[in-house]
């Protein structure tokens, strides 16, 4: 063991009860420090509360059961959250699968995204970003609107449908499309416009 930095002489040992009694009678000024309370938000519109639906399935309990069932579907014709009727898969990536769906309440077509991992913290972030995007793009011309979110074994988001083909579909249909500098310029302008809106 290293040697002590200073000499220590034990005069007495106090048990916990005696120490507590002494402490009550001899408090240190300013100790314990006063807990800081969060300032109320100046803009009442900056904070919102939201409810997210969660489907409870009686026969599915535990991560193994959820994982086994979550890997399936939705299939065409399935209705999720009692509102969105799946018409079919329109795209997929590492994090999500995108389905074309019919919103049975509004009668409009939407993009139903099945997330492979969607913790509630990420969903909260998506809701904040969705709200900010709606402030700068209320009609959803540049960014899809976040319409709804729910959990059915995994997390789903429902977004406005921006019709058209994605870059992969364009490259497959027209192999020389992205070698044309005018097309690349147009794509870059669209990306920059979107990024400038995200900074707001």
Coordinates of C-alpha atoms in Angstrom, one line a residue:
X1 CA 0.0 0.0 0.0
X2 CA 1.2 3.5 -0.7
X3 CA 2.1 5.6 2.3
X4 CA -0.3 8.2 3.6
X5 CA 0.1 11.7 2.3
X6 CA -0.4 13.1 5.8
X7 CA -0.2 11.6 9.2
X8 CA -3.6 10.6 10.6
X9 CA -4.3 10.1 14.3
X10 CA -7.5 8.3 15.2
X11 CA -9.1 10.1 18.1
X12 CA -12.5 8.2 18.1
X13 CA -14.8 6.3 15.8
X14 CA -18.4 7.5 15.4
X15 CA -21.1 5.2 14.5
X16 CA -23.8 6.2 11.9
X17 CA -26.3 7.2 14.6
X18 CA -23.9 9.6 16.3
X19 CA -22.7 11.0 13.0
X20 CA -26.3 11.7 11.9
X21 CA -27.0 13.5 15.2
X22 CA -23.9 15.7 14.9
X23 CA -24.7 16.5 11.3
X24 CA -28.2 17.6 12.2
X25 CA -26.9 20.0 14.8
X26 CA -24.0 21.4 12.7
X27 CA -25.0 21.9 9.2
X28 CA -22.6 23.6 6.8
X29 CA -23.8 26.9 5.3
X30 CA -25.0 26.4 1.7
X31 CA -24.9 22.6 2.0
X32 CA -26.5 20.6 0.5
X33 CA -26.7 22.9 -2.5
X34 CA -30.2 24.0 -3.5
X35 CA -31.5 21.9 -6.4
X36 CA -31.9 23.9 -9.5
X37 CA -35.4 23.7 -11.0
X38 CA -35.8 23.8 -14.8
X39 CA -37.1 27.1 -16.1
X40 CA -40.6 26.9 -17.6
X41 CA -40.6 27.0 -21.4
X42 CA -41.0 30.6 -22.6
X43 CA -42.9 29.4 -25.7
X44 CA -45.9 27.2 -24.7
X45 CA -46.0 25.9 -28.2
X46 CA -42.5 24.4 -27.8
X47 CA -43.8 21.5 -25.7
X48 CA -46.5 19.1 -26.8
X49 CA -47.9 15.9 -25.4
X50 CA -48.7 13.1 -27.8
X51 CA -50.4 9.7 -27.5
X52 CA -49.0 6.7 -29.3
X53 CA -51.2 3.6 -29.9
X54 CA -49.8 0.2 -28.8
X55 CA -51.4 -3.1 -29.9
X56 CA -51.5 -5.6 -27.1
X57 CA -51.6 -9.2 -28.3
X58 CA -52.7 -11.7 -25.6
X59 CA -50.8 -14.7 -27.1
X60 CA -47.5 -12.9 -27.8
X61 CA -45.3 -12.4 -24.8
X62 CA -41.5 -12.0 -24.6
X63 CA -38.8 -11.0 -27.1
X64 CA -38.5 -14.3 -28.9
X65 CA -42.3 -14.5 -29.6
X66 CA -42.3 -10.9 -30.7
X67 CA -39.3 -11.3 -33.0
X68 CA -40.8 -14.5 -34.6
X69 CA -44.1 -12.8 -35.4
X70 CA -42.7 -9.3 -36.2
X71 CA -40.6 -10.7 -39.1
X72 CA -43.9 -11.4 -41.0
X73 CA -46.0 -8.9 -42.9
X74 CA -47.9 -6.8 -43.1
X75 CA -49.5 -8.5 -46.1
X76 CA -51.7 -6.8 -48.7
X77 CA -55.2 -6.4 -47.3
X78 CA -54.0 -6.3 -43.6
X79 CA -55.4 -3.3 -41.6
X80 CA -53.0 -1.9 -39.0
X81 CA -54.0 0.4 -36.2
X82 CA -57.7 -0.1 -37.3
X83 CA -57.0 2.5 -40.0
X84 CA -54.3 1.7 -42.5
X85 CA -55.0 -1.0 -45.1
X86 CA -51.7 -2.3 -46.6
X87 CA -51.6 -2.5 -50.4
X88 CA -48.1 -3.8 -50.8
X89 CA -44.4 -3.3 -50.3
X90 CA -42.9 -0.3 -52.2
X91 CA -39.4 -0.1 -50.8
X92 CA -37.1 -1.4 -48.2
X93 CA -33.7 -0.7 -46.6
X94 CA -31.7 -1.7 -43.6
X95 CA -33.8 0.2 -41.1
X96 CA -37.3 0.2 -42.6
X97 CA -39.7 -1.4 -45.0
X98 CA -42.1 1.0 -46.8
X99 CA -45.6 -0.1 -47.7
X100 CA -48.3 1.7 -49.8
X101 CA -51.4 1.9 -47.6
X102 CA -54.9 3.3 -47.8
X103 CA -55.9 5.5 -44.9
X104 CA -59.4 4.3 -44.3
X105 CA -60.3 7.5 -42.4
X106 CA -59.2 10.0 -45.0
X107 CA -59.4 7.8 -48.1
X108 CA -55.9 9.0 -49.1
X109 CA -52.8 6.9 -49.9
X110 CA -50.0 7.0 -47.4
X111 CA -46.6 5.5 -46.8
X112 CA -46.6 3.0 -43.9
X113 CA -43.1 2.4 -42.6
X114 CA -42.3 -0.6 -40.5
X115 CA -39.2 0.1 -38.5
X116 CA -36.9 -2.7 -37.5
X117 CA -35.8 -0.8 -34.4
X118 CA -37.8 2.1 -33.1
X119 CA -37.2 2.9 -29.5
X120 CA -39.5 5.5 -28.0
X121 CA -36.6 8.0 -27.8
X122 CA -36.1 7.8 -31.5
X123 CA -39.8 8.1 -32.1
X124 CA -39.9 11.3 -30.0
X125 CA -37.0 12.7 -32.1
X126 CA -38.9 11.8 -35.3
X127 CA -42.0 13.7 -33.9
X128 CA -39.9 16.8 -33.1
X129 CA -38.3 16.7 -36.6
X130 CA -41.7 16.1 -38.2
X131 CA -43.1 19.1 -36.4
X132 CA -40.2 21.3 -37.5
X133 CA -40.6 20.2 -41.1
X134 CA -44.3 21.0 -41.0
X135 CA -43.4 24.5 -39.9
X136 CA -41.2 25.1 -43.0
X137 CA -43.0 22.8 -45.5
X138 CA -46.7 22.7 -44.4
X139 CA -47.9 21.2 -47.6
X140 CA -45.3 18.4 -47.6
X141 CA -43.9 19.3 -51.0
X142 CA -40.3 18.7 -50.1
X143 CA -40.6 16.4 -47.1
X144 CA -43.3 13.8 -46.3
X145 CA -45.5 14.7 -43.4
X146 CA -45.4 12.5 -40.3
X147 CA -49.1 11.6 -39.9
X148 CA -49.2 9.0 -37.2
X149 CA -47.1 6.5 -35.3
X150 CA -48.0 3.3 -33.5
X151 CA -46.6 0.0 -32.2
X152 CA -47.7 -3.4 -33.3
X153 CA -44.9 -5.7 -32.2
X154 CA -42.5 -3.2 -33.8
X155 CA -42.8 0.5 -34.4
X156 CA -44.6 2.0 -37.4
X157 CA -44.8 5.5 -38.7
X158 CA -47.3 6.8 -41.2
X159 CA -46.1 9.5 -43.6
X160 CA -47.5 11.4 -46.4
X161 CA -46.9 9.9 -49.8
X162 CA -44.6 11.7 -52.2
X163 CA -45.3 10.1 -55.5
X164 CA -42.5 9.4 -57.9
X165 CA -39.6 7.1 -58.3
X166 CA -36.6 7.0 -56.1
X167 CA -33.0 7.2 -57.3
X168 CA -32.5 3.4 -57.4
X169 CA -35.6 3.0 -59.6
X170 CA -34.5 5.8 -61.9
X171 CA -31.0 4.3 -62.2
X172 CA -32.5 0.9 -63.1
X173 CA -34.9 2.3 -65.6
X174 CA -32.6 4.8 -67.2
X175 CA -28.9 3.7 -66.7
X176 CA -27.5 6.9 -68.0
X177 CA -29.8 9.2 -66.0
X178 CA -27.2 10.1 -63.4
X179 CA -24.3 10.6 -65.8
X180 CA -26.2 13.6 -67.2
X181 CA -24.8 16.7 -65.3
X182 CA -28.1 18.5 -65.6
X183 CA -29.8 15.7 -63.7
X184 CA -27.1 15.7 -61.1
X185 CA -27.4 19.4 -60.7
X186 CA -31.1 19.2 -60.2
X187 CA -30.7 16.4 -57.6
X188 CA -28.1 18.4 -55.8
X189 CA -30.3 21.5 -55.7
X190 CA -33.1 19.5 -54.2
X191 CA -30.8 18.0 -51.6
X192 CA -29.5 21.4 -50.7
X193 CA -33.0 22.9 -50.5
X194 CA -34.0 20.1 -48.1
X195 CA -30.9 20.6 -45.9
X196 CA -31.5 24.3 -45.7
X197 CA -35.0 23.6 -44.4
X198 CA -33.6 21.2 -41.8
X199 CA -31.3 23.9 -40.4
X200 CA -34.3 26.1 -39.4

